[in-house]
Amino acid sequence: MTHLTIEPSILYVGTPVALLATVNEDGTVNLAPMSSAWALGDVVVLGVGVSGQTAVNLRERPEVVINYPSPDQWKAVERLAPLTAANPVPSHKQDRFRHERAKFTASGLTPVPSELVTPPRVAECPLQFEATVDHAELDAKGNFLIAQARVVRVHAAQEIVVPGTSHVDPAAWSPLIYNFRHYYGLGPELGQSFRTETPR
């Protein structure tokens, strides 16, 4: 195997897409796609651009629903991608983004009430995490807000849950993956970890 030294402009090596639902200052709902999230126990660490509306909302109203779409929902995600609830549109986004507050309408997705937090869930997303932001701070360069969101309730579509358990069936659930700015689903299973709770 020969390796090249490269300088890519992005480092999205392949991470799940999430739709973050937060509440704007006027009570409307912001819905924003992102792919910089990872879980530590019951905490999901979120990385969002500091100038976006999501960052403002997470700091001022620290509740969020982390909705995970399936691969067949990539077009709805992409409809959201060029939209921002920020008004005016931040200067670095003005050439490619447009202002839009009605994100659910624009995406064709459906809001449904959450049980423990104010922002709604996305009905079409098979996996939804209601969460509260316990800690948020800027990254070392001040470009991103890093928020630690403690998950307080999980909703999973019945068809992706192992019957009679609280385990998500990895054979039934496939996240939408953002791979160097292209959308993918998962391929076939290659094997299982010795730590799996859903052995075959």
PDB file of C-alpha atoms in Angstrom:
ATOM      1  CA  MET A   1       0.000   0.000   0.000  1.00  0.00           C
ATOM      2  CA  THR A   2       1.425   3.356  -1.039  1.00  0.00           C
ATOM      3  CA  HIS A   3       0.349   6.449   0.888  1.00  0.00           C
ATOM      4  CA  LEU A   4       0.315  10.003  -0.434  1.00  0.00           C
ATOM      5  CA  THR A   5       0.686  13.081   1.747  1.00  0.00           C
ATOM      6  CA  ILE A   6      -2.376  15.220   1.004  1.00  0.00           C
ATOM      7  CA  GLU A   7      -4.016  18.360   2.388  1.00  0.00           C
ATOM      8  CA  PRO A   8      -7.802  17.842   2.104  1.00  0.00           C
ATOM      9  CA  SER A   9     -10.020  20.849   2.760  1.00  0.00           C
ATOM     10  CA  ILE A  10     -12.363  18.706   4.875  1.00  0.00           C
ATOM     11  CA  LEU A  11     -11.905  15.706   7.150  1.00  0.00           C
ATOM     12  CA  TYR A  12     -15.341  14.060   7.005  1.00  0.00           C
ATOM     13  CA  VAL A  13     -14.043  10.495   6.833  1.00  0.00           C
ATOM     14  CA  GLY A  14     -17.556   9.044   7.067  1.00  0.00           C
ATOM     15  CA  THR A  15     -19.786   9.984   9.994  1.00  0.00           C
ATOM     16  CA  PRO A  16     -23.536   9.738  10.622  1.00  0.00           C
ATOM     17  CA  VAL A  17     -25.727  12.665   9.629  1.00  0.00           C
ATOM     18  CA  ALA A  18     -27.920  14.172  12.339  1.00  0.00           C
ATOM     19  CA  LEU A  19     -30.679  16.754  12.140  1.00  0.00           C
ATOM     20  CA  LEU A  20     -30.531  19.038  15.167  1.00  0.00           C
ATOM     21  CA  ALA A  21     -33.826  20.568  16.268  1.00  0.00           C
ATOM     22  CA  THR A  22     -33.441  23.624  18.486  1.00  0.00           C
ATOM     23  CA  VAL A  23     -35.630  26.581  19.420  1.00  0.00           C
ATOM     24  CA  ASN A  24     -35.035  30.076  18.018  1.00  0.00           C
ATOM     25  CA  GLU A  25     -35.398  33.242  20.096  1.00  0.00           C
ATOM     26  CA  ASP A  26     -38.882  33.884  18.650  1.00  0.00           C
ATOM     27  CA  GLY A  27     -40.123  30.382  19.546  1.00  0.00           C
ATOM     28  CA  THR A  28     -39.871  28.975  16.024  1.00  0.00           C
ATOM     29  CA  VAL A  29     -37.927  25.772  15.459  1.00  0.00           C
ATOM     30  CA  ASN A  30     -34.568  25.518  13.755  1.00  0.00           C
ATOM     31  CA  LEU A  31     -33.686  22.264  12.008  1.00  0.00           C
ATOM     32  CA  ALA A  32     -30.099  21.913  10.846  1.00  0.00           C
ATOM     33  CA  PRO A  33     -28.117  19.021   9.361  1.00  0.00           C
ATOM     34  CA  MET A  34     -24.704  18.202  10.782  1.00  0.00           C
ATOM     35  CA  SER A  35     -22.246  15.326  10.842  1.00  0.00           C
ATOM     36  CA  SER A  36     -19.887  16.188  13.686  1.00  0.00           C
ATOM     37  CA  ALA A  37     -21.398  14.198  16.553  1.00  0.00           C
ATOM     38  CA  TRP A  38     -20.144  11.297  18.656  1.00  0.00           C
ATOM     39  CA  ALA A  39     -21.399   9.506  21.733  1.00  0.00           C
ATOM     40  CA  LEU A  40     -19.778   8.990  25.120  1.00  0.00           C
ATOM     41  CA  GLY A  41     -22.137   6.974  27.317  1.00  0.00           C
ATOM     42  CA  ASP A  42     -25.331   9.020  27.575  1.00  0.00           C
ATOM     43  CA  VAL A  43     -23.671  12.186  26.218  1.00  0.00           C
ATOM     44  CA  VAL A  44     -23.513  13.130  22.548  1.00  0.00           C
ATOM     45  CA  VAL A  45     -20.790  15.652  21.741  1.00  0.00           C
ATOM     46  CA  LEU A  46     -21.909  18.075  19.027  1.00  0.00           C
ATOM     47  CA  GLY A  47     -19.664  20.320  16.957  1.00  0.00           C
ATOM     48  CA  VAL A  48     -21.405  23.187  15.143  1.00  0.00           C
ATOM     49  CA  GLY A  49     -20.194  26.355  13.450  1.00  0.00           C
ATOM     50  CA  VAL A  50     -20.105  29.174  15.966  1.00  0.00           C
ATOM     51  CA  SER A  51     -21.788  31.723  13.687  1.00  0.00           C
ATOM     52  CA  GLY A  52     -24.824  29.563  12.894  1.00  0.00           C
ATOM     53  CA  GLN A  53     -28.251  29.752  14.468  1.00  0.00           C
ATOM     54  CA  THR A  54     -27.857  26.294  16.008  1.00  0.00           C
ATOM     55  CA  ALA A  55     -24.873  27.469  18.073  1.00  0.00           C
ATOM     56  CA  VAL A  56     -26.828  30.502  19.290  1.00  0.00           C
ATOM     57  CA  ASN A  57     -29.789  28.318  20.228  1.00  0.00           C
ATOM     58  CA  LEU A  58     -27.718  25.679  22.034  1.00  0.00           C
ATOM     59  CA  ARG A  59     -26.125  28.365  24.203  1.00  0.00           C
ATOM     60  CA  GLU A  60     -29.255  30.391  24.942  1.00  0.00           C
ATOM     61  CA  ARG A  61     -31.853  27.594  25.075  1.00  0.00           C
ATOM     62  CA  PRO A  62     -29.865  24.433  25.905  1.00  0.00           C
ATOM     63  CA  GLU A  63     -32.251  21.769  24.663  1.00  0.00           C
ATOM     64  CA  VAL A  64     -31.931  19.792  21.450  1.00  0.00           C
ATOM     65  CA  VAL A  65     -33.320  16.777  19.650  1.00  0.00           C
ATOM     66  CA  ILE A  66     -30.700  14.812  17.731  1.00  0.00           C
ATOM     67  CA  ASN A  67     -32.580  13.104  14.905  1.00  0.00           C
ATOM     68  CA  TYR A  68     -30.831  10.425  12.843  1.00  0.00           C
ATOM     69  CA  PRO A  69     -32.162  10.009   9.291  1.00  0.00           C
ATOM     70  CA  SER A  70     -31.892   6.825   7.264  1.00  0.00           C
ATOM     71  CA  PRO A  71     -30.101   6.727   3.895  1.00  0.00           C
ATOM     72  CA  ASP A  72     -33.325   7.132   1.906  1.00  0.00           C
ATOM     73  CA  GLN A  73     -33.871  10.538   3.534  1.00  0.00           C
ATOM     74  CA  TRP A  74     -30.736  12.140   2.087  1.00  0.00           C
ATOM     75  CA  LYS A  75     -32.713  14.409  -0.252  1.00  0.00           C
ATOM     76  CA  ALA A  76     -34.583  15.963   2.689  1.00  0.00           C
ATOM     77  CA  VAL A  77     -31.238  16.518   4.419  1.00  0.00           C
ATOM     78  CA  GLU A  78     -29.839  18.145   1.294  1.00  0.00           C
ATOM     79  CA  ARG A  79     -32.891  20.433   1.028  1.00  0.00           C
ATOM     80  CA  LEU A  80     -31.949  21.739   4.489  1.00  0.00           C
ATOM     81  CA  ALA A  81     -28.224  22.035   3.779  1.00  0.00           C
ATOM     82  CA  PRO A  82     -28.205  25.463   2.022  1.00  0.00           C
ATOM     83  CA  LEU A  83     -30.625  27.060   4.494  1.00  0.00           C
ATOM     84  CA  THR A  84     -29.859  29.132   7.566  1.00  0.00           C
ATOM     85  CA  ALA A  85     -32.195  30.565  10.175  1.00  0.00           C
ATOM     86  CA  ALA A  86     -29.638  33.311  10.871  1.00  0.00           C
ATOM     87  CA  ASN A  87     -30.804  36.721   9.689  1.00  0.00           C
ATOM     88  CA  PRO A  88     -28.856  38.365   8.269  1.00  0.00           C
ATOM     89  CA  VAL A  89     -27.039  35.457   6.673  1.00  0.00           C
ATOM     90  CA  PRO A  90     -23.447  35.422   8.031  1.00  0.00           C
ATOM     91  CA  SER A  91     -21.035  37.001   5.538  1.00  0.00           C
ATOM     92  CA  HIS A  92     -19.071  33.783   4.959  1.00  0.00           C
ATOM     93  CA  LYS A  93     -22.308  31.984   3.999  1.00  0.00           C
ATOM     94  CA  GLN A  94     -23.892  34.615   1.748  1.00  0.00           C
ATOM     95  CA  ASP A  95     -22.662  33.142  -1.536  1.00  0.00           C
ATOM     96  CA  ARG A  96     -24.197  29.679  -0.970  1.00  0.00           C
ATOM     97  CA  PHE A  97     -26.862  29.925   1.746  1.00  0.00           C
ATOM     98  CA  ARG A  98     -30.230  31.604   2.050  1.00  0.00           C
ATOM     99  CA  HIS A  99     -32.300  32.636   5.046  1.00  0.00           C
ATOM    100  CA  GLU A 100     -35.230  30.357   5.922  1.00  0.00           C
ATOM    101  CA  ARG A 101     -37.065  30.039   9.236  1.00  0.00           C
ATOM    102  CA  ALA A 102     -39.632  27.420   8.162  1.00  0.00           C
ATOM    103  CA  LYS A 103     -37.137  24.557   8.006  1.00  0.00           C
ATOM    104  CA  PHE A 104     -39.627  21.707   8.469  1.00  0.00           C
ATOM    105  CA  THR A 105     -41.746  23.036   5.612  1.00  0.00           C
ATOM    106  CA  ALA A 106     -38.718  23.575   3.377  1.00  0.00           C
ATOM    107  CA  SER A 107     -37.420  20.053   3.987  1.00  0.00           C
ATOM    108  CA  GLY A 108     -40.770  18.272   3.713  1.00  0.00           C
ATOM    109  CA  LEU A 109     -40.245  16.728   7.150  1.00  0.00           C
ATOM    110  CA  THR A 110     -42.805  16.521   9.959  1.00  0.00           C
ATOM    111  CA  PRO A 111     -42.410  17.862  13.517  1.00  0.00           C
ATOM    112  CA  VAL A 112     -43.806  15.771  16.366  1.00  0.00           C
ATOM    113  CA  PRO A 113     -43.776  16.794  20.045  1.00  0.00           C
ATOM    114  CA  SER A 114     -40.950  15.663  22.278  1.00  0.00           C
ATOM    115  CA  GLU A 115     -41.663  14.340  25.757  1.00  0.00           C
ATOM    116  CA  LEU A 116     -38.964  15.944  27.931  1.00  0.00           C
ATOM    117  CA  VAL A 117     -37.557  18.870  25.917  1.00  0.00           C
ATOM    118  CA  THR A 118     -39.087  21.775  23.999  1.00  0.00           C
ATOM    119  CA  PRO A 119     -37.775  21.218  20.432  1.00  0.00           C
ATOM    120  CA  PRO A 120     -39.806  18.737  18.394  1.00  0.00           C
ATOM    121  CA  ARG A 121     -38.607  15.448  16.948  1.00  0.00           C
ATOM    122  CA  VAL A 122     -38.522  14.638  13.227  1.00  0.00           C
ATOM    123  CA  ALA A 123     -41.261  12.054  12.634  1.00  0.00           C
ATOM    124  CA  GLU A 124     -39.526  10.490   9.635  1.00  0.00           C
ATOM    125  CA  CYS A 125     -36.213   9.847  11.417  1.00  0.00           C
ATOM    126  CA  PRO A 126     -36.018   6.280  12.794  1.00  0.00           C
ATOM    127  CA  LEU A 127     -33.825   7.287  15.748  1.00  0.00           C
ATOM    128  CA  GLN A 128     -34.360  10.406  17.884  1.00  0.00           C
ATOM    129  CA  PHE A 129     -32.490  11.546  21.009  1.00  0.00           C
ATOM    130  CA  GLU A 130     -34.016  14.186  23.275  1.00  0.00           C
ATOM    131  CA  ALA A 131     -31.181  15.943  25.095  1.00  0.00           C
ATOM    132  CA  THR A 132     -30.168  18.848  27.296  1.00  0.00           C
ATOM    133  CA  VAL A 133     -26.896  20.697  26.820  1.00  0.00           C
ATOM    134  CA  ASP A 134     -24.905  20.429  30.047  1.00  0.00           C
ATOM    135  CA  HIS A 135     -21.755  22.153  28.801  1.00  0.00           C
ATOM    136  CA  ALA A 136     -20.820  24.202  25.724  1.00  0.00           C
ATOM    137  CA  GLU A 137     -17.582  25.969  24.849  1.00  0.00           C
ATOM    138  CA  LEU A 138     -15.635  27.162  21.832  1.00  0.00           C
ATOM    139  CA  ASP A 139     -12.953  25.013  20.217  1.00  0.00           C
ATOM    140  CA  ALA A 140      -9.296  26.090  20.457  1.00  0.00           C
ATOM    141  CA  LYS A 141      -9.532  28.364  17.402  1.00  0.00           C
ATOM    142  CA  GLY A 142     -12.964  29.796  18.216  1.00  0.00           C
ATOM    143  CA  ASN A 143     -14.609  28.541  15.011  1.00  0.00           C
ATOM    144  CA  PHE A 144     -16.877  25.862  16.464  1.00  0.00           C
ATOM    145  CA  LEU A 145     -19.115  25.403  19.462  1.00  0.00           C
ATOM    146  CA  ILE A 146     -18.554  22.061  21.145  1.00  0.00           C
ATOM    147  CA  ALA A 147     -21.676  21.113  23.085  1.00  0.00           C
ATOM    148  CA  GLN A 148     -22.084  18.152  25.417  1.00  0.00           C
ATOM    149  CA  ALA A 149     -25.705  17.047  25.125  1.00  0.00           C
ATOM    150  CA  ARG A 150     -26.948  14.604  27.770  1.00  0.00           C
ATOM    151  CA  VAL A 151     -29.561  12.287  26.261  1.00  0.00           C
ATOM    152  CA  VAL A 152     -32.677  12.136  28.443  1.00  0.00           C
ATOM    153  CA  ARG A 153     -34.957  10.079  26.185  1.00  0.00           C
ATOM    154  CA  VAL A 154     -34.471   7.857  23.126  1.00  0.00           C
ATOM    155  CA  HIS A 155     -37.165   7.115  20.550  1.00  0.00           C
ATOM    156  CA  ALA A 156     -36.598   4.338  18.024  1.00  0.00           C
ATOM    157  CA  ALA A 157     -38.847   3.101  15.243  1.00  0.00           C
ATOM    158  CA  GLN A 158     -40.319  -0.255  16.220  1.00  0.00           C
ATOM    159  CA  GLU A 159     -38.817  -2.003  13.206  1.00  0.00           C
ATOM    160  CA  ILE A 160     -35.240  -1.214  14.283  1.00  0.00           C
ATOM    161  CA  VAL A 161     -35.606  -2.456  17.888  1.00  0.00           C
ATOM    162  CA  VAL A 162     -34.815  -6.030  18.930  1.00  0.00           C
ATOM    163  CA  PRO A 163     -38.241  -7.268  20.126  1.00  0.00           C
ATOM    164  CA  GLY A 164     -38.668  -7.220  23.892  1.00  0.00           C
ATOM    165  CA  THR A 165     -35.440  -5.236  24.486  1.00  0.00           C
ATOM    166  CA  SER A 166     -34.077  -1.693  24.451  1.00  0.00           C
ATOM    167  CA  HIS A 167     -31.430  -2.650  21.870  1.00  0.00           C
ATOM    168  CA  VAL A 168     -31.285  -1.194  18.394  1.00  0.00           C
ATOM    169  CA  ASP A 169     -30.913  -4.024  15.886  1.00  0.00           C
ATOM    170  CA  PRO A 170     -27.843  -3.155  13.780  1.00  0.00           C
ATOM    171  CA  ALA A 171     -29.136  -5.384  10.991  1.00  0.00           C
ATOM    172  CA  ALA A 172     -32.331  -3.303  10.803  1.00  0.00           C
ATOM    173  CA  TRP A 173     -30.874   0.182  11.355  1.00  0.00           C
ATOM    174  CA  SER A 174     -28.645   1.968   8.871  1.00  0.00           C
ATOM    175  CA  PRO A 175     -27.605   5.576   9.464  1.00  0.00           C
ATOM    176  CA  LEU A 176     -27.134   8.083   6.673  1.00  0.00           C
ATOM    177  CA  ILE A 177     -23.361   8.571   6.365  1.00  0.00           C
ATOM    178  CA  TYR A 178     -21.634  11.792   5.272  1.00  0.00           C
ATOM    179  CA  ASN A 179     -18.432  10.700   3.528  1.00  0.00           C
ATOM    180  CA  PHE A 180     -16.261  13.552   2.193  1.00  0.00           C
ATOM    181  CA  ARG A 181     -19.444  15.546   1.367  1.00  0.00           C
ATOM    182  CA  HIS A 182     -21.228  12.625  -0.291  1.00  0.00           C
ATOM    183  CA  TYR A 183     -24.115  10.629   1.187  1.00  0.00           C
ATOM    184  CA  TYR A 184     -23.919   6.877   1.743  1.00  0.00           C
ATOM    185  CA  GLY A 185     -25.677   4.105   3.630  1.00  0.00           C
ATOM    186  CA  LEU A 186     -23.958   1.179   5.311  1.00  0.00           C
ATOM    187  CA  GLY A 187     -22.817  -1.896   3.425  1.00  0.00           C
ATOM    188  CA  PRO A 188     -23.388  -5.481   4.584  1.00  0.00           C
ATOM    189  CA  GLU A 189     -22.218  -6.519   8.054  1.00  0.00           C
ATOM    190  CA  LEU A 190     -18.599  -7.636   8.207  1.00  0.00           C
ATOM    191  CA  GLY A 191     -18.620  -9.062  11.727  1.00  0.00           C
ATOM    192  CA  GLN A 192     -19.380  -8.167  15.316  1.00  0.00           C
ATOM    193  CA  SER A 193     -17.458  -6.790  18.272  1.00  0.00           C
ATOM    194  CA  PHE A 194     -16.854  -8.977  21.329  1.00  0.00           C
ATOM    195  CA  ARG A 195     -18.775  -6.274  23.220  1.00  0.00           C
ATOM    196  CA  THR A 196     -21.975  -6.558  21.200  1.00  0.00           C
ATOM    197  CA  GLU A 197     -25.271  -6.749  23.089  1.00  0.00           C
ATOM    198  CA  THR A 198     -27.064  -8.143  20.030  1.00  0.00           C
ATOM    199  CA  PRO A 199     -25.075 -11.272  19.107  1.00  0.00           C
ATOM    200  CA  ARG A 200     -26.103 -13.357  16.111  1.00  0.00           C
TER     201      ARG A 200
END
